[in-house]
Amino acid sequence: MGLQIYDFVSFFFTILLDIFFREIRPRGAHKVPRQGPVIFVAAPHANQFVDPLVLMRECGRRVSFLAAKKSMDRKWIGAMARSMNAIPVERPQDLAKAGSGTIKLLDRYGDALRITGVGTKFTKELLVGDQITLPKDVGTSPVAEIISDTELIIKKEFKDLKALELLTSAEGSKYKCLPHMDQSAVYKTVFERLNAGHCVGIFPEGGSHDRAEMLPLKAGVTIMALGALAANPDLDLKIVCCGLNYFHPHRFRSRAVVEFSEPLTVSPELVEMYKKGGPDKREACGKLLDTIYDTLKNVTLNAPDYETLMVIQAARRLYKPEHRKLQISQVVELNRRFVAGYLHFKDNPKVIETKDKVMHYNTQLRYHGLRDHQVNIRLSRRHAVKILVSRVLQMVFLSILALPGTLMNLPVAIVARVISNKKAKEALAASTVKIAGRDVLATWKVLVALGLMPVLYFSYSVIVFIFCRRFDITLTTRFLIAWAAWACIPFVTYASIRFGEVGIDIFKSIRPLFLSITGDDNTIDDLRRSRSELQKTINQLINELAPEIYPDFDSKRILDPSPHDRPSRGASRSASGTNLAQTIFKSVNTATAPVGQWLGIDGRFEWERANDSDADDVFFFLNPTGTIGGRSRTSSWGAGAWTPSGDGTRSRSRSRTSSFTSGQIQLGEGFKLEALTSLPKDEPFAEVTRRLSLSRKQKHGLDSMSKSEDGLDGQAAVSTPPITVQNMDDPMNAVKPTEA
């Protein structure tokens, strides 16, 4: 399959995402099947139209997402969605209308399915199969029978306490009428895409939101999977759950982690139950939905409320060893484990006491204007003054570099902020699940920028053209100068963004330096002691409770092993003659962490040890020399590059990822350490020893002693190249016999 409009549009949006986000890191992208039909199930849906773009960028497959028909009816959004092969879905909530009058539940215990209306028009506004929903989405139920304009029977009773409180009140409750939707055409389209070996994406929560936890999942995804397999039993369908974990999703230059689960295979038993229909069909859909929900919980962070999330993040920062910068994917995983532990032990008195201490510590940090990682900075006043002056000069220099692009794009920033806030208020008013409508902010910021920036840049080029009339140059030259200005402005804008964000990071470090010079030493020392005591309390609490829910828990797992526990390694030399082992394992002045810190006591690589910027803790770093250090990642163009292949997949360079799909561990931007393969189980270990021994003999010029020991006719002396980092792929392949 060759290039499609999808690929060009996807490439364009990849560039936009690289500009809007500071970093997007996939985790487990190698688990996504490269061929065959796949249903991508993504949650939480926290960023409206941006979510599918992020997922399409990282999954490496062409995906047709289900999109609300209401959104696709919009002129520009619909055009972009159709170019990405989106499948329109008409949702009942988009067609909901306020019902006349109010409804009541007169007999809660004797007849809980009978709804009585006051001033209602059930026969005109509802049909059997439609739904009635209560305010703030506290309850929804299908209509089973309409008796009159003021009386009807529902299929399932309202059980939520808030719903019952509304229905049993003296004045009754307002309600909305949701029409029954026939989605057979949508399912038919989905089945056709899957049978053709393509991918379909769905957000099973039913709509975007800005809550800290997932909403209840809709059953549509199970009907798609089971229906496709019931119609085509030979279909090799996989379900991949995707967790979209954002750090401040609506903010410009924030970070995100996209985590993929292991592919799920639907069992034939569920398909047979689905074919039977009736209760068996509902049971099959329920079981599959439970499996999908549990899998999504393993790749997402679900805190019960915002306050708990803040406490969890603070506790995770205190538990993390000092001076250890975690990858954002590790931050998400550690947060997830902390949430699971907190929910399991939230009634434990020690946990309650520790939570109160963490909240008090957070309050102290806000009062002093500090971040957690800045508390233990210890500098003499003289040294602090020196660093302060240096950083102020750096900040001023970077501000000057960022100023042109900032001023040129200030109108777009102001208009985008005003419009996005307006759209957030509108979305909040129309929704029953949103908290502040923040899930639409990023979408409208991107859309406004897409519409205004080309117009603004063209206006600047016209101004340049008019300004050139002052000089005695030809018309053609003026056009060329104006065109060059229009072409250069985007690059100036992006450079200003990068200069500006580094300058802001430096600005955040000014406060602790200023306190080191002018602050009260006793106050800062008290804060340090509080942090130290709280850190010990959290570590002891985790070491005591964690083994109950994580049997493989090891209190030393994310700590550096002591030097005598670390296995010794032979020195290997690279092609340039540099001692590669010494360079990688012992160098401490590189942008990346020593690989030795990534290794456990048994010498194996541990994911939890990988060292990179902690998006929630450390927003910048300075080299020991005091110069500004960039993040250890390659350019955005490398991450966005793609090449379509014959099977419809897109092969992309993931230079910023930490997936080990290529069999290499990338260290910073310069070194690649080849992964050692496992020993073949069908070959005796003595054979490996023999061949390595022959290799060493040849390396020392003892070729005459290296005769064939296999006892096979036609084979002569064994010729083996020296074992180096370049050719040490498999010990069994270290020596290969050559034909006589």
XYZ file of C-alpha atoms in Angstrom:
740
model
C 0.000 0.000 0.000
C 1.510 3.295 -1.093
C 1.226 6.814 0.212
C -2.229 8.061 1.163
C -3.675 11.411 2.140
C -3.731 9.942 5.651
C 0.081 9.815 5.673
C 0.525 13.449 4.636
C -2.044 14.681 7.166
C -0.517 12.490 9.876
C 2.954 13.848 9.127
C 1.623 17.410 9.323
C -0.008 16.789 12.708
C 3.142 15.037 13.945
C 5.031 18.294 13.435
C 2.286 20.200 15.286
C 2.466 17.781 18.213
C 6.248 18.191 18.373
C 5.686 21.928 18.696
C 2.812 21.800 21.177
C 4.296 19.116 23.453
C 7.718 19.256 24.984
C 7.979 15.482 24.960
C 5.785 12.522 23.997
C 7.207 9.194 25.086
C 5.678 5.847 24.082
C 5.980 2.823 26.310
C 5.453 -0.687 24.991
C 5.044 0.418 21.368
C 6.829 -2.763 20.298
C 3.805 -4.742 21.517
C 1.571 -3.325 18.768
C 1.063 -5.924 15.996
C 2.596 -4.706 12.739
C 0.051 -6.579 10.632
C -3.526 -7.726 10.858
C -6.693 -6.143 12.284
C -6.361 -4.315 15.592
C -8.852 -2.444 17.767
C -7.094 0.295 19.724
C -8.986 1.072 22.940
C -7.733 4.333 24.460
C -8.435 6.050 27.780
C -8.731 8.390 29.529
C -10.100 10.721 26.859
C -8.632 13.873 28.409
C -7.695 15.941 25.360
C -10.557 15.783 22.850
C -9.203 15.925 19.257
C -5.553 15.840 20.365
C -5.850 12.324 21.822
C -6.320 10.479 18.504
C -3.449 12.458 16.963
C -1.100 11.442 19.774
C -2.137 7.801 19.493
C -1.835 7.716 15.684
C 1.624 9.227 15.958
C 2.943 6.570 18.348
C 1.201 3.329 17.337
C 2.848 3.057 13.904
C -0.358 1.912 12.163
C -3.012 3.646 10.107
C -6.005 3.901 12.434
C -9.625 4.813 11.680
C -11.052 6.398 14.810
C -14.717 6.567 15.694
C -15.640 10.253 15.920
C -18.833 11.997 16.960
C -20.939 12.950 13.947
C -21.580 16.273 15.667
C -17.867 17.068 15.428
C -17.512 15.780 11.875
C -20.344 18.072 10.758
C -18.084 21.037 11.505
C -16.468 22.330 8.344
C -12.735 22.195 9.039
C -12.735 19.537 11.732
C -14.862 17.283 9.560
C -12.529 17.717 6.573
C -9.492 16.741 8.657
C -11.329 13.813 10.254
C -12.426 12.440 6.877
C -8.866 12.695 5.562
C -7.821 10.505 8.529
C -10.477 7.886 7.620
C -12.565 8.621 10.715
C -15.865 6.769 11.158
C -18.804 9.059 12.127
C -20.967 7.976 15.066
C -24.175 9.702 16.043
C -24.399 9.761 19.826
C -27.674 9.950 21.768
C -26.314 12.690 24.036
C -25.718 14.903 20.997
C -29.452 14.711 20.172
C -30.730 14.960 23.751
C -33.586 17.371 24.424
C -34.964 18.658 27.695
C -38.236 16.980 28.602
C -41.348 18.861 29.574
C -42.298 19.095 33.246
C -40.714 17.019 36.011
C -40.689 13.332 36.911
C -41.127 11.555 40.251
C -40.739 8.105 41.772
C -43.828 7.712 43.955
C -43.253 4.148 45.230
C -39.530 3.556 45.672
C -39.867 0.107 47.255
C -43.138 -1.308 45.874
C -42.907 -0.191 42.221
C -39.445 1.218 41.491
C -39.870 1.001 37.689
C -42.954 3.248 37.445
C -42.183 6.911 36.740
C -44.879 9.554 37.183
C -44.721 12.912 35.435
C -46.012 16.373 36.322
C -46.701 18.483 33.228
C -44.949 15.913 31.027
C -45.651 14.821 27.422
C -44.289 11.288 27.321
C -46.348 10.157 24.303
C -45.036 13.018 22.142
C -41.440 13.310 23.332
C -40.466 9.659 23.915
C -40.606 6.317 22.166
C -40.118 2.828 23.563
C -36.347 2.204 23.595
C -35.492 5.852 24.202
C -33.763 6.844 27.421
C -34.434 9.351 30.147
C -31.449 10.823 31.953
C -31.324 12.839 35.148
C -29.298 16.042 35.774
C -25.515 15.757 36.244
C -25.643 12.250 34.779
C -26.644 10.696 38.109
C -28.854 8.141 36.379
C -30.076 6.909 32.988
C -32.674 4.276 32.137
C -34.328 3.017 28.914
C -38.069 3.331 28.459
C -39.869 -0.039 28.442
C -43.496 1.120 28.103
C -45.313 4.438 27.721
C -48.700 4.315 29.460
C -49.749 7.971 29.103
C -48.390 11.485 28.930
C -47.756 11.369 32.675
C -46.833 7.741 33.296
C -44.250 5.292 31.924
C -42.336 2.144 32.847
C -38.519 2.000 32.722
C -36.381 -1.105 32.164
C -34.041 -0.692 35.121
C -34.573 1.150 38.356
C -32.511 4.094 39.519
C -30.205 2.983 42.346
C -27.880 5.943 42.799
C -28.638 7.792 46.032
C -28.464 11.197 44.323
C -30.893 10.003 41.652
C -33.303 8.691 44.267
C -33.033 11.935 46.207
C -34.024 13.909 43.103
C -36.897 11.605 42.105
C -38.409 11.401 45.597
C -38.251 15.137 46.307
C -41.485 17.113 46.516
C -40.885 19.083 43.304
C -39.557 16.117 41.316
C -36.619 16.156 38.940
C -35.859 17.673 35.561
C -34.856 15.192 32.859
C -33.669 14.852 29.278
C -34.937 12.613 26.489
C -32.285 10.625 24.608
C -33.412 8.973 21.367
C -32.564 5.341 20.635
C -29.838 5.160 17.973
C -29.502 2.385 15.419
C -25.722 1.911 15.091
C -25.885 -1.033 12.670
C -24.359 1.065 9.872
C -21.434 2.002 12.132
C -20.781 -1.622 13.104
C -20.967 -2.663 9.447
C -18.285 -0.113 8.553
C -16.107 -1.275 11.456
C -16.455 -4.929 10.437
C -15.436 -4.067 6.869
C -12.314 -2.237 8.056
C -11.298 -5.101 10.347
C -11.902 -7.778 7.734
C -9.644 -5.826 5.386
C -6.831 -6.073 7.960
C -7.041 -2.428 9.011
C -7.088 -0.824 12.476
C -9.965 0.853 14.293
C -9.617 3.179 17.281
C -12.211 3.943 19.912
C -12.468 5.906 23.158
C -14.920 3.699 25.114
C -15.745 6.364 27.692
C -18.009 7.929 25.071
C -16.587 11.457 25.185
C -13.739 13.590 26.460
C -13.560 14.766 30.074
C -11.142 16.307 32.561
C -11.615 13.987 35.526
C -8.758 12.305 37.384
C -10.205 8.818 36.789
C -11.720 6.874 33.903
C -15.444 7.077 33.267
C -17.522 3.874 32.985
C -16.870 2.205 29.640
C -19.513 1.800 26.937
C -20.157 -1.685 25.571
C -19.761 -0.702 21.914
C -16.151 -1.887 21.722
C -17.177 -5.390 22.807
C -19.892 -5.563 20.134
C -17.301 -4.555 17.539
C -14.848 -7.246 18.581
C -17.310 -10.073 19.215
C -19.462 -9.177 16.209
C -16.468 -9.168 13.860
C -15.298 -12.569 15.145
C -18.809 -14.026 15.034
C -19.110 -13.029 11.366
C -15.577 -14.187 10.504
C -14.191 -16.863 12.874
C -10.878 -16.924 10.975
C -10.206 -13.263 11.717
C -6.989 -12.831 13.733
C -8.284 -9.842 15.686
C -6.270 -8.239 18.489
C -7.299 -5.619 21.029
C -4.600 -3.227 22.246
C -5.401 -0.990 25.224
C -3.681 2.391 25.223
C -3.181 4.579 28.269
C -2.901 8.313 27.569
C -1.081 9.840 30.524
C -0.587 13.601 30.360
C 1.310 16.024 32.581
C -1.002 19.077 32.381
C -2.699 18.083 29.084
C -4.043 21.537 28.236
C -0.759 23.407 28.690
C 1.601 24.374 25.910
C 4.942 22.477 25.974
C 3.755 19.859 28.464
C 4.658 16.153 28.402
C 2.811 12.911 27.737
C 3.313 9.160 27.997
C 1.446 6.759 25.699
C 1.497 3.232 27.112
C 0.430 0.156 25.120
C -0.742 -3.100 26.666
C -0.069 -6.613 25.500
C -2.474 -7.487 22.657
C -5.661 -9.143 23.914
C -7.143 -12.121 22.087
C -10.873 -12.775 22.414
C -11.555 -16.324 23.545
C -13.719 -18.538 21.276
C -15.999 -19.271 24.250
C -17.049 -15.616 24.433
C -17.702 -15.561 20.698
C -19.964 -18.626 20.986
C -21.837 -17.002 23.878
C -22.260 -13.853 21.787
C -23.752 -15.861 18.909
C -26.463 -17.311 21.169
C -27.887 -13.854 21.829
C -30.045 -12.839 24.768
C -28.531 -13.113 28.265
C -25.532 -15.064 26.948
C -24.698 -12.235 24.566
C -24.890 -9.661 27.351
C -22.746 -11.849 29.605
C -20.094 -12.238 26.883
C -20.000 -8.475 26.320
C -19.781 -7.878 30.069
C -16.869 -10.273 30.538
C -14.910 -8.803 27.648
C -15.633 -5.268 28.865
C -14.320 -6.188 32.335
C -11.125 -7.541 30.765
C -10.637 -4.361 28.743
C -11.308 -2.181 31.792
C -8.800 -4.076 33.939
C -6.195 -3.824 31.168
C -6.786 -0.087 30.795
C -6.312 0.353 34.536
C -2.863 -1.213 34.154
C -1.781 1.382 31.584
C -3.433 4.491 33.051
C -3.298 6.489 36.258
C -6.642 6.649 38.061
C -6.725 8.747 41.211
C -10.054 9.166 43.037
C -9.651 12.964 43.171
C -7.195 15.768 42.462
C -6.097 16.145 46.092
C -5.152 12.484 46.296
C -3.217 12.794 43.036
C -1.182 15.694 44.449
C -0.405 13.709 47.603
C 0.592 10.658 45.553
C 2.956 12.690 43.380
C 4.554 14.321 46.412
C 5.031 10.949 48.125
C 6.564 9.506 44.962
C 9.041 12.396 44.778
C 10.048 11.792 48.390
C 10.409 8.049 47.846
C 12.610 8.498 44.777
C 16.346 8.583 45.607
C 17.846 12.056 45.478
C 19.641 13.130 42.304
C 17.911 10.339 40.393
C 15.975 11.702 37.430
C 13.316 9.309 36.182
C 11.910 9.000 32.705
C 8.358 10.256 32.426
C 7.211 6.718 31.632
C 8.754 5.617 34.935
C 7.058 8.499 36.734
C 3.688 7.286 35.423
C 4.378 3.693 36.473
C 5.538 4.722 39.963
C 2.503 7.004 40.369
C 0.262 4.124 39.335
C 1.744 1.824 41.962
C 1.447 4.519 44.623
C -2.239 5.021 43.754
C -2.881 1.276 43.962
C -1.124 1.104 47.308
C -2.957 4.124 48.683
C -6.379 2.814 47.631
C -5.586 -0.542 49.239
C -4.308 0.879 52.548
C -6.155 4.229 52.706
C -7.850 3.285 56.003
C -4.575 2.282 57.644
C -3.818 4.768 60.490
C -0.164 5.038 59.429
C -1.202 5.893 55.868
C -3.666 8.521 57.072
C -1.012 10.096 59.301
C 1.559 10.090 56.483
C -0.946 11.683 54.095
C -1.519 14.559 56.535
C 2.249 15.062 56.855
C 2.699 15.111 53.079
C -0.095 17.682 52.673
C 1.517 19.859 55.361
C 4.890 19.553 53.596
C 3.280 20.615 50.292
C 1.804 23.655 52.039
C 5.248 24.627 53.345
C 6.722 24.337 49.851
C 4.028 26.615 48.394
C 4.579 29.139 51.194
C 8.318 29.354 50.486
C 7.844 29.228 46.708
C 10.046 26.145 46.359
C 9.846 22.824 44.581
C 10.695 19.595 46.312
C 13.943 18.996 44.419
C 15.166 22.485 45.413
C 14.928 21.968 49.174
C 18.237 20.166 49.640
C 20.296 22.584 47.560
C 23.124 23.648 49.917
C 25.284 26.553 48.795
C 27.441 29.079 50.558
C 26.339 32.664 50.131
C 29.382 33.436 48.001
C 28.788 30.474 45.732
C 25.061 31.221 45.577
C 25.748 34.823 44.512
C 28.088 33.605 41.798
C 25.558 31.136 40.420
C 22.708 33.636 40.745
C 24.546 36.250 38.692
C 25.456 33.626 36.089
C 21.909 32.377 35.727
C 20.418 35.852 35.623
C 22.778 36.700 32.762
C 21.840 33.449 30.996
C 18.158 34.171 31.515
C 18.498 37.706 30.132
C 20.426 36.411 27.105
C 17.833 33.734 26.389
C 15.016 36.235 26.879
C 16.544 38.481 24.240
C 16.748 35.540 21.830
C 13.143 34.541 22.557
C 11.734 38.071 22.375
C 11.275 38.412 18.550
C 9.259 35.210 18.164
C 7.282 35.960 21.327
C 6.209 39.388 20.131
C 5.370 38.140 16.629
C 3.125 35.364 17.971
C 1.624 37.272 20.901
C -1.643 38.040 19.006
C -2.155 34.329 18.300
C -1.478 33.416 21.945
C -3.994 35.981 23.220
C -6.741 35.017 20.760
C -6.151 31.273 21.339
C -6.412 31.738 25.094
C -9.650 33.740 24.860
C -11.344 31.370 22.410
C -10.226 28.179 24.170
C -11.507 29.459 27.534
C -14.811 30.372 25.890
C -15.121 26.907 24.335
C -14.271 25.313 27.687
C -17.176 27.160 29.323
C -19.519 26.071 26.539
C -18.384 22.443 26.818
C -18.788 22.532 30.598
C -22.318 23.870 30.319
C -23.295 21.145 27.831
C -21.699 18.260 29.767
C -22.687 16.342 32.854
C -19.263 14.773 33.501
C -16.733 17.566 32.979
C -15.273 19.398 35.959
C -13.861 22.559 34.361
C -13.927 21.780 30.635
C -10.122 21.629 30.439
C -10.267 18.713 28.009
C -11.105 21.047 25.098
C -8.457 23.696 25.808
C -5.544 22.087 23.945
C -7.740 21.267 20.942
C -8.906 24.825 20.488
C -5.465 26.267 21.070
C -4.174 24.111 18.211
C -7.134 24.921 15.935
C -6.893 28.670 16.528
C -3.157 28.610 15.898
C -3.685 26.652 12.666
C -6.129 29.274 11.439
C -4.417 32.475 12.574
C -0.700 31.829 12.203
C -0.633 31.553 8.370
C -2.676 34.757 8.126
C -0.454 36.547 10.638
C 2.752 35.429 8.936
C 1.404 36.543 5.549
C 0.619 39.944 7.091
C 4.219 40.233 8.304
C 5.524 39.397 4.830
C 3.276 42.103 3.345
C 4.680 44.588 5.867
C 8.208 43.580 4.835
C 7.271 44.037 1.160
C 5.890 47.519 1.843
C 8.925 48.445 3.934
C 11.253 47.435 1.071
C 9.714 50.176 -1.099
C 11.894 52.644 0.772
C 14.930 51.163 -0.893
C 15.890 51.375 -4.538
C 15.401 47.699 -5.403
C 13.437 45.938 -8.107
C 9.936 44.561 -7.672
C 11.207 41.003 -8.066
C 13.751 41.514 -5.311
C 11.087 42.886 -2.994
C 8.938 39.818 -3.641
C 11.878 37.538 -2.918
C 12.672 39.337 0.334
C 9.021 39.164 1.439
C 8.857 35.460 0.563
C 12.092 34.780 2.468
C 10.665 36.594 5.503
C 7.486 34.479 5.330
C 9.555 31.278 5.095
C 11.892 32.197 7.972
C 9.261 33.302 10.496
C 8.213 29.721 11.477
C 11.838 28.837 12.235
C 12.232 32.021 14.287
C 9.062 31.060 16.163
C 10.275 27.565 17.010
C 13.709 28.848 18.047
C 12.026 31.378 20.326
C 9.966 28.603 21.902
C 13.068 26.575 22.693
C 15.027 29.567 24.014
C 12.022 30.706 26.023
C 11.342 27.397 27.743
C 14.991 27.031 28.804
C 14.896 30.594 30.101
C 11.749 29.826 32.107
C 13.405 26.732 33.543
C 16.338 28.871 34.692
C 13.919 31.417 36.146
C 12.410 28.678 38.319
C 15.841 28.085 39.858
C 16.271 31.724 40.908
C 14.049 31.477 43.984
C 16.106 28.894 45.965
C 19.313 30.745 45.097
C 17.809 33.980 46.361
C 16.737 32.270 49.588
C 20.255 30.884 50.012
C 21.540 34.467 50.001
C 18.861 36.379 51.896
C 16.749 33.734 53.615
C 16.701 32.560 57.199
C 18.975 29.528 57.478
C 16.960 28.123 60.365
C 13.739 28.137 58.325
C 15.355 26.331 55.396
C 17.058 23.868 57.734
C 13.712 23.102 59.383
C 12.229 22.423 55.954
C 15.134 20.116 55.127
C 14.711 18.227 58.374
C 10.980 17.877 57.746
C 11.700 16.490 54.311
C 14.289 14.055 55.613
C 11.990 12.753 58.341
C 9.079 12.462 55.930
C 11.266 10.626 53.427
C 12.264 8.076 56.085
C 8.640 7.650 57.154
C 7.489 7.007 53.575
C 10.306 4.556 52.875
C 9.612 2.608 56.060
C 5.883 2.571 55.350
C 6.379 1.338 51.794
C 8.877 -1.316 52.857
C 6.335 -2.545 55.399
C 3.163 -2.510 53.270
C 4.271 -2.932 49.654
C 5.056 -6.697 49.868
C 1.379 -7.334 50.653
C 0.245 -6.223 47.194
C 3.493 -6.592 45.219
C 5.078 -9.970 46.017
C 8.133 -9.136 43.889
C 8.761 -5.893 45.803
C 12.426 -5.141 46.476
C 13.250 -2.125 48.625
C 16.603 -1.735 46.857
C 15.292 -2.007 43.337
C 15.521 1.640 42.379
C 18.618 2.299 44.506
C 22.190 2.161 43.287
C 23.828 -1.145 44.154
C 27.010 -0.908 46.149
C 30.193 -1.120 44.056
C 31.188 -4.539 45.381
C 27.784 -5.951 44.383
C 28.200 -4.877 40.781
C 29.661 -7.581 38.514
C 32.997 -6.801 36.955
C 33.135 -6.400 33.226
C 35.954 -6.827 30.796
C 37.130 -3.842 28.862
C 35.931 -3.814 25.287
C 37.240 -1.432 22.707
C 35.244 0.206 20.024
C 36.360 0.656 16.449
C 37.894 3.992 17.300
C 40.117 2.412 19.955
C 38.325 4.032 22.880
C 37.726 1.890 25.928
C 33.975 1.682 25.486
C 33.279 -0.059 28.779
C 35.185 2.573 30.710
C 33.605 5.385 28.737
C 30.070 4.168 29.350
C 30.203 2.635 32.801
C 32.535 5.061 34.582
C 31.947 8.440 32.972
C 29.942 10.767 35.178
C 30.150 14.004 33.218
C 27.933 12.936 30.347
C 24.395 14.029 29.629
C 23.113 10.570 30.443
C 23.442 8.461 33.556
C 26.092 5.759 33.857
C 24.772 2.432 32.671
C 25.998 0.909 35.915
C 23.162 2.719 37.670
C 20.733 0.853 35.418
C 21.939 -2.545 36.608
C 20.638 -4.503 39.561
C 22.618 -6.545 42.054
C 22.503 -9.516 39.712
C 23.802 -7.406 36.819
C 20.559 -7.420 34.851
C 19.078 -4.299 33.289
C 16.229 -2.882 35.352
C 13.697 -0.572 33.734
C 13.195 1.301 36.984
C 16.836 2.400 36.938
C 16.841 4.172 33.571
C 17.796 7.775 34.207
C 16.301 10.737 32.374
C 14.415 13.921 33.108
C 11.637 13.561 35.625
C 8.868 15.588 34.110
C 7.104 16.125 37.382
C 10.169 16.848 39.514
C 13.011 18.389 37.554
C 12.173 20.725 34.712
C 15.744 21.615 33.785
C 19.305 20.867 34.623
C 22.621 22.656 34.416
C 25.911 20.962 33.706
C 28.533 20.977 36.472
C 30.322 23.754 34.587
C 27.256 25.956 34.925
C 26.300 25.894 31.270
C 22.818 25.075 30.096
C 22.270 21.419 29.292
C 19.642 20.311 26.829
C 17.436 17.278 27.189
C 18.971 14.038 26.036
C 16.907 13.454 22.967
C 17.158 13.915 19.245
C 15.293 16.362 17.090
C 11.560 16.275 16.641
C 11.989 15.518 12.958
C 13.585 12.214 13.820
C 10.626 11.242 15.936
C 8.136 12.177 13.304
C 9.775 10.508 10.329
C 7.780 7.701 8.743
C 7.945 5.407 5.781
C 4.849 3.572 4.547
C 5.309 -0.105 3.853
C 3.452 -2.577 1.802
C 1.243 -3.828 4.612
C -0.054 -0.417 5.524
C 2.157 0.014 8.561
C 4.376 3.006 9.011
C 7.987 2.465 9.913
C 9.086 5.365 12.070
C 12.269 6.460 13.721
C 11.706 6.475 17.471
C 14.883 8.194 18.544
C 13.160 9.625 21.619
C 11.626 6.402 22.800
C 12.874 3.888 25.273
C 11.458 0.821 23.558
C 13.967 -1.917 22.938
C 12.457 -3.081 19.693
C 15.694 -2.678 17.804
C 17.607 -4.821 20.253
C 19.706 -1.871 21.384
C 19.865 0.240 24.486
C 20.498 3.812 23.469
C 22.659 5.799 25.816
C 22.166 9.506 25.385
C 22.810 10.512 21.800
C 26.177 8.976 21.128
C 26.453 5.388 22.328
C 24.467 2.279 21.522
C 25.022 -0.842 23.538
C 24.096 -3.996 21.659
C 21.779 -6.281 23.604
C 23.269 -9.716 24.319
C 21.173 -12.578 23.013
C 20.372 -15.618 25.111
C 22.233 -18.882 24.690
C 20.523 -21.435 22.451
C 18.937 -24.180 24.511
C 19.621 -26.838 21.890
C 23.415 -26.376 22.021
C 25.507 -27.674 24.959
C 27.352 -25.063 26.959
C 30.616 -26.967 26.406
C 30.312 -26.216 22.690
C 30.160 -22.499 23.449
C 33.253 -22.781 25.645
C 35.132 -24.701 22.956
C 34.399 -22.133 20.275
C 35.306 -19.203 22.487
C 38.558 -20.985 23.356
C 39.351 -21.394 19.654
C 38.622 -17.717 19.149
C 41.089 -16.721 21.865
C 43.784 -19.000 20.371
C 43.373 -17.432 16.944
C 43.444 -13.953 18.451
C 46.886 -14.743 19.918
C 48.199 -16.183 16.632
C 47.766 -19.855 17.520
C 46.003 -20.772 14.267
C 47.928 -24.022 13.956
C 46.305 -25.257 17.151
C 42.801 -24.457 15.930
C 41.862 -27.507 13.911
C 38.404 -28.732 13.266
C 37.165 -30.792 16.197
C 33.818 -31.640 14.730
C 35.029 -34.835 13.001
C 33.281 -33.856 9.761
C 34.801 -34.413 6.353
C 35.500 -31.439 4.169
C 36.041 -28.949 6.998
C 39.349 -27.244 7.625
C 40.664 -24.889 10.248
C 38.147 -22.632 11.929
C 38.458 -18.954 11.052
C 37.027 -16.585 13.609
C 37.147 -12.800 13.847
C 38.026 -11.275 17.219
C 35.057 -10.825 19.529
C 34.291 -7.123 19.794
C 31.264 -5.013 20.634
C 30.470 -4.904 16.915
C 30.269 -8.661 16.296
C 29.408 -10.080 19.717
C 25.790 -10.938 18.813
C 25.623 -14.556 19.892
C 28.322 -16.735 21.510
C 27.231 -19.612 19.294
C 28.011 -17.542 16.221
C 31.427 -16.428 17.412
C 33.013 -19.151 15.316
C 31.623 -20.254 11.989
C 33.233 -23.028 9.937
C 34.194 -22.166 6.402
C 34.158 -24.447 3.427
C 37.486 -25.963 2.444
